[in-house]
Amino acid sequence: MEISIIALPLLASIISGFFGKFIGDRNSEIVTSLMVSISAILSVIVLYEVIINQYQDNIIIATWINSGSLDVNWSMKIDALSAVMLVVVTLVSALVHIYSIGYMSHDPHKPRFMAYLSLFTFAMLMLVTSDNFIQLFFGWEGVGLCSYFLIGFWFKKETANAAAIKAFVVNRVGDFGFALGIFLIFYLFGTVNYSEVFEQIPSIVDKQLVFLGMEVNAINLICILLFIGAMGKSAQILLHTWLPDAMEGPTPVSALIHAATMVTAGVFLVVRCSPIYEFSELALNIITIVGISTAFFAASVALVQNDIKKIIAYSTCSQLGYMFFAAGVGAYNVAMFHLFTHAFFKALLFLGSGSVIHAFKDEQNINNMGGVWKKLPYTYALMIIGTLALTGFPLLSGFYSKDAIIEFAYLRGNTTGFYAAGIGIFTAFLTSIYSWRLMFKTFHGEYNNKNIKIEETHESPVVMLIPLIFLSIGAVFAGFAFKELFIGYGATNNFWKESIFFLKPLSSDHPPFWFLILTPSLVILSIPIAYYLFIKNKKLPEQIATINKPLYNFLLNKWYFDELYDVLFVKSSKKIGLFLWKFFDLKIIDGFGPDGISAIIKKFSIKANKLQSGYIYQYAFVMLLGFSALLTFLIVK
């Protein structure tokens, strides 16, 4: 049963990818959706067994590499952590597959699209079920490759191709650090298997290494290198620039990348490696600072964006920051809890935005929408649920998980923890403002689209609404239903067991009452504030933007990260490339190589050609000279 969870998406991808033309579009959609749905059902059964019967196993599928001390298997590690990820990945993927049947109905390449989705799912499943770093890296690169395929799915669009390349290149930067981390692990321990590595970690706590001319602690270096990989895959600040551009792909792709695959891989990596990170206070502090900085950065940028998908994309970036700073303060189980609840409401928001885009015939600018809540009643109601969950409205799933992160950061008791808690509260307020801005400008106020009459907008078909309904159930109840299991008293021993390692037990204290009600109060207060700003007094935001023009432009241009990278890396790389091409390649290599040799031969051939006069007496004279020279040579010799 366990192996089927992985095998079915791969089989679905092969059938749709290689035989889609023979079985047809509809059969490709049915086969892929059915197989991934079966995988989701089996994943739920596995999680049930883990919860009820404390089921754990490490299923060896095949021997992969056996060379010297390097012994790597294709395996399927089942524990609480991988079981949770299996449910998240397969359940969201199955709903995205079903949703895509309606959303991609007019696309001429449906089998290829469905094949990519299933392959993406398979790669992520290989990642989360690995019991060693090599298989993890295989799945890691697999999701990167599939993201390239899916972001650039509409390859005839230049912007889609550019976005796909950008995602691929930026992730290579992070993956380089990740690969160095794996090399260092093998160098120090002679193995890449989780259990063997984690057992040896306490033995090298004080070991020092020389890296780039500096003496550093071995565990600190491993943790930082692994986290660089996580930063790229999970779009943390400095390596985040690919994420908003990834919206060039079809909306179902955005939902899958942002809710269940790809970006969650970095969080999973840090949590899976908790037996290493617990021995590195430096790395945990770095993770906390990077995570909370990302959360604030992305929320501030989302305040002024106008593309409906990019607003939700920056929301993902911000929520990933929350997950990382939860891991940074040692609350790995809380990070996984937020990852779990986030999957439901983020997929709901993305697929809901896809429903809006579908109704507006591919329009994505929220300034060209408005006033359609009665025309799209189901989409509107479901996106309201997703927005309430995202903002952490009391009693919805985001409330339980996000507030728990802030509380545990506060209970950490050190400077980093207090900093993270304070910024986390303020970021939650910004999240609520930009989320309700999106809802009010999209569904309320005046209808602003000049190209499409409001009568032409319509609700999405049932095949697109059913996945939204299922996701809304998770967005409402997942937090309440799983809170005690994931982060309740004794959860670290009863549920997570050895899948998450805690060097120091998490604090069981409770923050003061004022702290507990602070974030929910701000979240509730933000709703009338957003309503006043974006419905009642629409000129006020414009006036604020005009008065604070430099700040507005700073946020609108995403803190100028793209422009900075363009100057530092893109343009400088192009200049170096042009210099190497024109000087070394053309003048030296080609000049003294093939071009130079061919030029010399050409000159000699031109000279030799002049000897071809066509007169017999000249040829006879040359022959006589040659014969005389040969005879002279033989006599002298």
XYZ file of C-alpha atoms in Angstrom:
637
model
C 0.000 0.000 0.000
C 2.747 2.467 0.957
C 4.688 1.971 -2.267
C 1.481 2.569 -4.257
C 1.330 6.094 -2.836
C 4.525 6.914 -4.731
C 4.047 4.616 -7.722
C 0.576 5.775 -8.756
C 1.475 9.430 -9.529
C 4.548 8.245 -11.474
C 2.458 5.761 -13.438
C -0.159 8.449 -14.101
C 2.543 10.776 -15.403
C 3.933 8.123 -17.750
C 0.494 7.216 -19.128
C -0.561 10.811 -19.718
C 2.834 11.979 -20.933
C 3.676 9.191 -23.372
C 0.249 7.875 -24.328
C -1.901 11.001 -23.987
C -2.276 11.343 -27.752
C -3.603 7.792 -27.992
C -6.005 7.793 -25.047
C -7.238 11.378 -25.563
C -7.515 14.478 -23.406
C -10.429 13.368 -21.266
C -8.960 9.961 -20.456
C -5.637 11.588 -19.562
C -7.421 13.863 -17.093
C -9.397 10.971 -15.614
C -6.400 8.645 -15.277
C -4.130 11.204 -13.599
C -6.847 12.579 -11.300
C -7.992 9.085 -10.302
C -4.532 7.721 -9.574
C -3.438 10.731 -7.534
C -6.775 10.632 -5.672
C -6.185 6.980 -4.790
C -2.720 7.962 -3.592
C -4.346 10.626 -1.396
C -6.770 8.118 0.122
C -3.919 5.715 0.881
C -1.954 8.582 2.463
C -4.873 9.361 4.768
C -4.954 5.673 5.781
C -1.225 5.763 6.548
C -1.633 8.902 8.685
C -4.526 7.233 10.501
C -2.300 4.227 11.262
C 0.453 6.520 12.500
C -1.958 8.387 14.799
C -3.888 5.398 16.152
C -1.305 2.612 16.140
C 1.976 4.626 16.224
C 2.884 2.929 12.931
C 6.463 3.444 11.735
C 8.417 1.681 9.006
C 11.311 2.054 6.597
C 10.449 0.187 3.418
C 13.449 -0.567 1.190
C 12.276 -0.451 -2.416
C 15.645 -1.145 -4.056
C 19.384 -0.803 -3.575
C 20.576 2.273 -5.422
C 24.255 3.019 -4.718
C 26.666 0.653 -2.978
C 30.241 1.851 -3.354
C 32.744 1.745 -0.520
C 31.157 3.301 2.551
C 28.412 4.915 0.460
C 25.325 2.746 0.831
C 22.136 4.392 -0.472
C 18.721 2.803 -0.954
C 15.535 3.772 -2.673
C 13.311 3.667 0.351
C 10.104 4.892 1.902
C 10.465 6.145 5.461
C 7.130 6.231 7.239
C 6.891 8.203 10.451
C 4.725 11.026 11.780
C 6.583 13.706 9.812
C 6.489 11.942 6.435
C 2.880 10.803 7.008
C 1.742 14.409 7.499
C 3.604 15.480 4.355
C 2.121 12.596 2.367
C -1.388 13.769 3.195
C -0.599 17.409 2.427
C 1.067 16.645 -0.913
C -1.332 14.039 -2.274
C -4.567 15.608 -1.029
C -3.856 19.068 -2.419
C -2.430 17.565 -5.616
C -5.546 15.440 -6.152
C -7.818 18.476 -5.761
C -5.579 20.506 -8.104
C -5.772 17.720 -10.705
C -9.572 17.721 -10.535
C -9.725 21.522 -10.623
C -7.465 21.539 -13.698
C -10.038 19.556 -15.679
C -12.226 22.658 -15.714
C -9.565 25.358 -15.641
C -7.515 23.944 -18.533
C -10.531 22.877 -20.589
C -9.598 25.159 -23.500
C -5.883 24.349 -23.502
C -4.692 22.209 -26.446
C -1.993 20.441 -24.399
C -3.966 18.954 -21.515
C -2.218 15.528 -21.399
C 1.194 17.175 -21.107
C -0.057 19.452 -18.335
C -1.584 16.606 -16.346
C 1.592 14.550 -16.818
C 3.693 17.381 -15.390
C 1.373 17.741 -12.384
C 1.603 14.026 -11.598
C 5.380 13.990 -12.070
C 5.634 16.991 -9.744
C 3.657 15.063 -7.135
C 5.879 11.993 -7.530
C 9.075 14.037 -7.088
C 7.747 15.644 -3.918
C 6.694 12.261 -2.528
C 10.185 10.894 -3.162
C 11.572 13.864 -1.265
C 9.425 13.527 1.845
C 9.730 9.717 2.138
C 13.512 9.487 1.749
C 15.640 8.023 4.518
C 18.870 9.508 3.194
C 20.165 12.788 1.801
C 20.814 11.463 -1.716
C 17.211 10.406 -2.309
C 16.150 13.673 -0.702
C 18.353 15.528 -3.214
C 16.841 13.515 -6.085
C 13.329 14.599 -5.091
C 14.646 18.107 -4.391
C 15.953 18.470 -7.940
C 12.893 16.698 -9.314
C 10.485 19.301 -7.960
C 12.816 22.009 -9.272
C 12.730 20.478 -12.747
C 8.949 20.047 -12.707
C 8.488 23.632 -11.538
C 10.511 24.710 -14.585
C 8.220 22.660 -16.843
C 5.034 24.006 -15.259
C 5.983 27.665 -14.800
C 7.008 27.746 -18.453
C 4.111 25.553 -19.580
C 2.840 28.261 -21.928
C 6.234 28.354 -23.610
C 5.103 30.629 -26.426
C 4.931 33.483 -23.901
C 8.316 35.131 -23.429
C 7.434 36.116 -19.861
C 6.641 32.485 -18.998
C 9.971 31.283 -20.379
C 11.837 34.032 -18.518
C 10.034 33.181 -15.258
C 10.816 29.467 -15.634
C 14.502 30.171 -16.266
C 14.621 32.578 -13.325
C 13.097 30.004 -10.974
C 15.531 27.371 -12.187
C 18.627 29.580 -11.888
C 17.788 31.068 -8.472
C 17.108 27.594 -7.120
C 20.481 26.424 -8.439
C 22.113 28.979 -6.133
C 20.389 27.457 -3.128
C 20.947 23.912 -4.369
C 24.686 24.547 -4.623
C 24.768 25.275 -0.893
C 22.562 22.254 -0.228
C 24.879 19.977 -2.246
C 27.915 21.299 -0.339
C 26.087 20.462 2.884
C 25.503 16.873 1.742
C 29.159 16.539 0.662
C 30.274 17.794 4.068
C 27.973 15.331 5.837
C 29.468 12.429 3.881
C 32.981 13.743 4.470
C 32.462 13.898 8.236
C 30.345 10.794 8.812
C 31.033 8.504 5.840
C 27.304 8.032 5.311
C 24.262 9.953 4.098
C 21.584 7.904 5.829
C 19.540 9.947 8.286
C 19.682 7.546 11.222
C 23.458 7.039 11.002
C 24.163 10.767 10.583
C 21.866 11.860 13.405
C 23.415 9.334 15.806
C 26.913 10.758 15.230
C 26.021 14.454 15.540
C 26.722 14.727 19.321
C 30.229 13.361 18.727
C 31.297 16.346 16.581
C 29.747 19.166 18.609
C 33.162 20.762 19.182
C 34.773 19.831 15.859
C 36.226 22.770 13.929
C 36.788 22.983 10.165
C 38.552 25.443 7.887
C 36.099 26.749 5.286
C 36.983 29.586 2.887
C 39.993 30.399 5.026
C 37.945 30.663 8.232
C 37.738 28.266 11.142
C 34.096 27.336 11.734
C 32.203 24.827 13.818
C 31.344 21.756 11.744
C 27.705 21.538 12.847
C 27.164 25.263 12.272
C 28.562 24.928 8.765
C 26.397 21.904 7.922
C 23.262 23.648 9.187
C 23.953 26.897 7.332
C 24.717 25.111 4.040
C 21.542 23.037 4.300
C 19.547 26.161 5.142
C 20.875 27.936 2.036
C 19.220 25.163 0.035
C 16.027 25.632 2.019
C 16.129 29.392 1.395
C 16.172 28.859 -2.367
C 13.453 26.233 -2.484
C 11.191 28.001 0.011
C 11.797 31.502 -1.391
C 13.255 33.153 1.689
C 14.557 36.701 1.460
C 17.594 37.102 -0.838
C 16.588 33.966 -2.784
C 12.895 34.818 -3.059
C 12.818 36.666 -6.381
C 11.649 33.685 -8.434
C 8.419 33.162 -6.496
C 6.233 36.068 -7.716
C 7.451 35.582 -11.295
C 6.335 31.951 -11.065
C 2.762 33.242 -11.382
C 3.296 33.104 -15.159
C 2.332 29.452 -14.981
C -1.311 28.299 -14.998
C -3.131 28.960 -11.710
C -3.386 25.267 -10.706
C 0.418 25.173 -10.856
C 0.607 28.128 -8.491
C -1.691 26.359 -6.042
C 0.366 23.164 -6.141
C 3.731 24.919 -5.806
C 2.613 27.256 -3.021
C 0.449 24.956 -0.952
C 1.852 21.435 -1.038
C 5.089 20.991 -2.994
C 8.295 22.881 -3.821
C 8.157 25.742 -1.303
C 7.264 23.450 1.612
C 10.358 21.338 0.888
C 12.653 23.805 2.654
C 10.568 23.763 5.827
C 10.442 19.962 5.715
C 14.241 19.822 5.339
C 14.869 21.926 8.451
C 12.346 19.954 10.511
C 13.676 16.599 9.288
C 17.199 17.729 10.233
C 16.155 18.901 13.704
C 18.661 16.428 15.267
C 21.386 18.534 13.605
C 19.881 22.002 14.061
C 19.253 21.503 17.768
C 23.029 21.525 18.296
C 23.543 24.808 16.419
C 22.275 27.884 18.234
C 23.862 30.076 15.553
C 21.976 28.395 12.721
C 18.671 28.558 14.611
C 19.123 32.278 15.215
C 19.904 32.814 11.523
C 16.800 30.851 10.542
C 14.677 32.923 12.924
C 15.988 36.240 11.609
C 15.723 35.218 7.950
C 12.233 33.796 8.493
C 10.740 36.796 10.243
C 12.473 39.209 7.851
C 10.930 37.319 4.943
C 7.503 37.391 6.589
C 7.638 41.174 7.048
C 9.201 41.879 3.649
C 6.640 39.866 1.694
C 3.698 41.300 3.636
C 4.870 44.868 3.038
C 5.227 44.246 -0.705
C 1.816 42.569 -0.952
C 0.181 45.755 0.367
C 0.629 47.569 -2.959
C 0.583 44.797 -5.584
C -2.298 44.730 -8.058
C -1.966 41.271 -9.634
C -4.334 38.962 -7.749
C -1.992 35.980 -8.027
C 1.108 37.932 -7.015
C -0.605 39.194 -3.882
C -1.323 35.607 -2.855
C 2.207 34.603 -3.926
C 3.757 37.155 -1.573
C 1.363 35.891 1.062
C 2.906 32.431 0.616
C 6.382 33.906 0.932
C 5.315 35.623 4.160
C 3.711 32.508 5.658
C 6.806 30.454 4.852
C 8.733 33.029 6.859
C 6.464 32.241 9.820
C 7.180 28.523 9.431
C 10.923 29.107 9.377
C 11.033 31.346 12.402
C 8.926 28.772 14.244
C 11.622 26.215 13.444
C 14.253 28.787 14.389
C 12.877 29.117 17.925
C 12.860 25.332 18.234
C 9.115 24.828 17.718
C 9.464 22.407 14.809
C 6.090 20.799 15.480
C 4.414 24.221 15.345
C 6.131 24.918 12.010
C 4.678 21.665 10.657
C 1.272 22.534 12.095
C 1.259 25.831 10.193
C 2.508 24.078 7.050
C -0.405 21.645 7.386
C -3.131 24.263 7.893
C -1.572 26.659 5.365
C -1.853 24.037 2.631
C -5.642 24.142 2.815
C -6.330 27.862 2.882
C -3.522 28.776 0.483
C -4.652 26.230 -2.115
C -8.193 27.519 -1.562
C -7.123 31.113 -2.228
C -5.113 30.266 -5.318
C -7.805 28.102 -6.855
C -10.370 30.732 -5.887
C -8.316 33.396 -7.647
C -8.176 31.073 -10.644
C -11.961 30.971 -10.584
C -12.011 34.800 -10.599
C -9.498 34.959 -13.458
C -11.578 32.401 -15.339
C -14.672 34.584 -14.889
C -12.815 37.697 -16.086
C -11.334 35.918 -19.118
C -7.715 35.901 -17.882
C -7.750 39.368 -16.278
C -5.537 39.412 -13.166
C -5.419 43.100 -12.175
C -7.704 43.666 -9.179
C -8.131 47.303 -10.240
C -10.045 45.989 -13.261
C -12.469 43.963 -11.159
C -14.979 44.807 -8.436
C -18.677 44.491 -7.787
C -19.043 40.825 -8.778
C -19.744 39.133 -5.458
C -23.325 38.464 -6.529
C -22.186 37.128 -9.912
C -19.662 34.755 -8.302
C -21.395 33.869 -5.034
C -19.748 30.489 -4.425
C -16.249 31.663 -5.299
C -16.775 34.740 -3.139
C -17.964 32.778 -0.106
C -15.163 30.231 -0.385
C -12.487 32.901 -0.783
C -13.879 34.683 2.279
C -13.223 31.478 4.229
C -9.698 31.270 2.840
C -9.024 34.909 3.681
C -10.301 34.549 7.246
C -8.106 31.472 7.726
C -5.043 33.198 6.259
C -5.409 36.263 8.441
C -5.776 34.174 11.574
C -9.396 35.032 12.327
C -10.432 33.373 15.608
C -11.418 29.701 15.465
C -10.302 29.121 11.860
C -7.241 27.008 11.059
C -4.769 29.866 10.571
C -5.696 31.254 13.994
C -4.501 28.134 15.791
C -1.259 27.649 13.880
C -0.083 31.243 13.315
C -0.849 32.389 16.851
C 0.931 29.328 18.197
C 4.079 30.356 16.293
C 3.979 33.852 17.774
C 3.334 32.492 21.267
C 6.221 30.020 21.161
C 8.529 32.753 19.861
C 7.530 34.900 22.842
C 8.048 31.986 25.242
C 11.545 31.448 23.841
C 12.495 34.250 26.198
C 15.591 35.490 24.400
C 16.169 38.587 22.268
C 15.662 36.733 18.999
C 12.387 35.268 20.229
C 10.984 38.615 21.364
C 12.062 40.208 18.079
C 10.359 37.459 16.103
C 7.159 37.680 18.170
C 6.926 41.472 17.780
C 7.525 41.470 14.025
C 5.214 38.456 13.710
C 2.327 40.354 15.313
C 2.841 43.403 13.100
C 3.127 41.186 10.019
C -0.154 39.487 10.937
C -1.793 42.916 10.906
C -0.303 43.706 7.459
C -1.432 40.290 6.223
C -4.988 41.053 7.198
C -4.902 44.488 5.517
C -3.643 43.261 2.136
C -5.878 40.174 2.215
C -9.025 42.233 2.718
C -7.778 44.765 0.162
C -7.748 41.931 -2.350
C -11.251 40.792 -1.394
C -12.811 44.256 -1.367
C -11.235 45.409 -4.639
C -12.047 42.116 -6.363
C -15.642 41.556 -5.258
C -16.993 44.842 -3.867
C -17.287 48.450 -4.939
C -17.884 49.466 -8.534
C -17.361 47.215 -11.523
C -14.210 48.560 -13.200
C -13.553 46.300 -16.174
C -13.931 48.155 -19.482
C -13.303 45.145 -21.724
C -15.817 42.702 -20.285
C -19.414 43.477 -19.426
C -20.467 42.420 -15.944
C -23.170 40.243 -17.512
C -20.429 38.201 -19.188
C -18.794 37.217 -15.886
C -19.985 33.863 -14.607
C -19.464 31.349 -11.842
C -17.012 28.506 -12.447
C -18.215 25.000 -13.374
C -18.878 22.404 -10.685
C -15.619 20.533 -11.402
C -13.733 23.675 -10.295
C -15.952 24.426 -7.289
C -15.848 20.948 -5.695
C -12.094 21.152 -4.881
C -12.692 24.597 -3.366
C -15.389 23.200 -1.101
C -13.130 20.396 0.166
C -10.294 22.853 0.785
C -12.634 25.213 2.645
C -13.494 22.391 5.047
C -9.797 22.009 5.827
C -9.388 25.789 6.115
C -12.132 25.884 8.761
C -11.556 22.712 10.774
C -7.922 21.572 10.292
C -6.594 23.842 13.024
C -9.113 22.877 15.673
C -9.079 19.170 14.775
C -5.292 18.698 14.789
C -4.118 21.264 17.339
C -3.821 18.868 20.249
C -2.265 16.171 18.094
C 0.410 18.419 16.577
C 1.233 20.898 19.353
C -0.793 19.852 22.387
C 0.666 18.721 25.684
C 2.697 15.568 25.094
C 2.464 15.838 21.294
C 6.257 15.771 20.979
C 6.341 12.332 22.606
C 2.997 10.789 21.689
C 2.695 11.773 18.029
C 5.962 13.072 16.602
C 8.138 10.626 18.558
C 11.613 10.345 16.959
C 10.625 12.116 13.724
C 11.358 15.470 15.404
C 14.194 15.898 17.878
C 14.033 18.345 20.794
C 17.290 18.870 22.695
C 15.395 21.080 25.125
C 11.672 20.552 25.759
C 9.392 23.343 24.593
C 8.069 25.670 27.237
C 4.737 24.632 28.740
C 4.075 28.112 30.136
C 1.324 30.381 28.853
C 1.920 33.938 27.650
C 0.064 36.721 29.478
C -3.582 37.250 28.538
C -2.929 40.596 26.851
C -0.446 38.927 24.548
C -2.883 36.157 23.645
C -5.618 38.579 22.559
C -3.321 41.106 20.854
C -2.968 39.398 17.449
C -6.656 38.339 17.100
C -7.723 41.865 18.087
C -5.536 43.416 15.385
C -6.825 40.909 12.836
C -10.451 41.756 13.629
C -9.718 45.506 13.732
C -8.099 45.354 10.291
C -11.386 44.404 8.585
C -13.199 47.752 9.159
C -9.922 49.595 8.467
C -9.552 47.846 5.098
C -13.231 48.418 4.328
C -12.862 52.144 4.982
C -9.671 52.417 2.937
C -10.739 50.427 -0.108
C -14.525 50.842 -0.220
C -15.692 53.930 1.700
C -12.798 56.311 1.045
C -10.908 55.064 -2.006
C -9.037 58.327 -2.455
C -7.299 58.015 0.916
C -4.912 55.184 -0.149
C -4.003 57.215 -3.246
C -3.339 60.277 -1.085
C -1.201 58.236 1.308
C 0.744 56.810 -1.652
C 1.255 60.296 -3.101
C 2.488 61.738 0.199
C 4.825 58.780 0.723
C 5.852 58.375 -2.919
C 9.404 57.076 -2.231
C 8.069 54.459 0.194
C 5.255 53.509 -2.182
C 7.694 53.052 -5.077
C 10.021 51.106 -2.780
C 7.231 48.643 -1.977
C 5.803 48.606 -5.500
C 9.241 47.674 -6.842
C 9.587 44.905 -4.247
C 12.384 46.592 -2.284
C 14.336 46.835 -5.571
C 15.780 43.340 -5.171
C 15.339 42.558 -8.873
C 16.997 45.825 -9.901
C 19.854 45.255 -7.454
C 20.445 41.712 -8.707
C 20.220 42.950 -12.268
C 23.094 45.374 -11.622
C 25.189 43.064 -9.453
C 24.785 39.778 -11.274
C 22.899 39.951 -14.570
C 24.541 42.971 -16.228
C 27.993 42.239 -14.802
C 27.715 38.620 -15.972
C 26.720 39.785 -19.437
C 29.684 42.164 -19.574
C 32.089 39.452 -18.491
C 30.511 37.065 -20.995
C 30.817 39.556 -23.851
C 34.457 40.247 -22.967
C 35.307 36.549 -22.816
C 33.457 35.936 -26.075
C 34.920 38.806 -28.075
C 38.490 38.677 -26.722
C 39.256 35.107 -25.639
C 36.856 33.194 -27.845
C 36.984 35.186 -31.087
C 40.482 36.708 -30.990
C 42.545 34.095 -29.152
C 40.849 30.698 -29.395
C 39.304 31.164 -32.835
C 42.096 33.502 -34.028
C 44.904 31.055 -33.275
C 42.715 27.992 -33.631
C 40.309 26.980 -36.398
C 39.820 30.457 -37.874
C 43.563 31.186 -37.934
C 44.521 27.831 -39.449
C 41.785 28.063 -42.049
C 42.903 31.615 -42.952
C 46.515 30.451 -43.495
C 45.393 27.519 -45.611
C 43.153 29.831 -47.605
C 46.087 32.181 -48.317
C 48.321 29.287 -49.421
C 45.534 27.915 -51.606
C 45.106 31.298 -53.274
C 48.848 31.468 -53.951
C 48.872 27.898 -55.192
C 45.910 28.627 -57.414
C 47.994 31.126 -59.346
C 50.271 28.270 -60.400
C 47.355 26.668 -62.222
C 47.845 28.585 -65.505
C 46.556 25.905 -67.868
C 49.661 26.014 -70.154
C 51.340 22.633 -70.774
C 54.797 24.077 -71.290
C 54.692 25.701 -67.834
C 53.667 22.428 -66.220
C 56.485 20.623 -68.096
C 58.996 23.242 -66.919
C 57.920 22.772 -63.293
C 58.125 19.000 -63.665
C 61.650 19.355 -65.074
C 62.677 21.535 -62.148
C 61.252 19.001 -59.736
C 62.984 16.134 -61.456
C 66.300 18.045 -61.443
C 65.937 18.815 -57.729
C 65.177 15.171 -56.951
C 68.138 13.949 -59.033
C 70.471 16.423 -57.362
C 69.287 15.279 -53.937
C 69.921 11.613 -54.779
C 73.421 12.285 -56.201
C 74.495 14.410 -53.249
C 73.175 11.836 -50.850
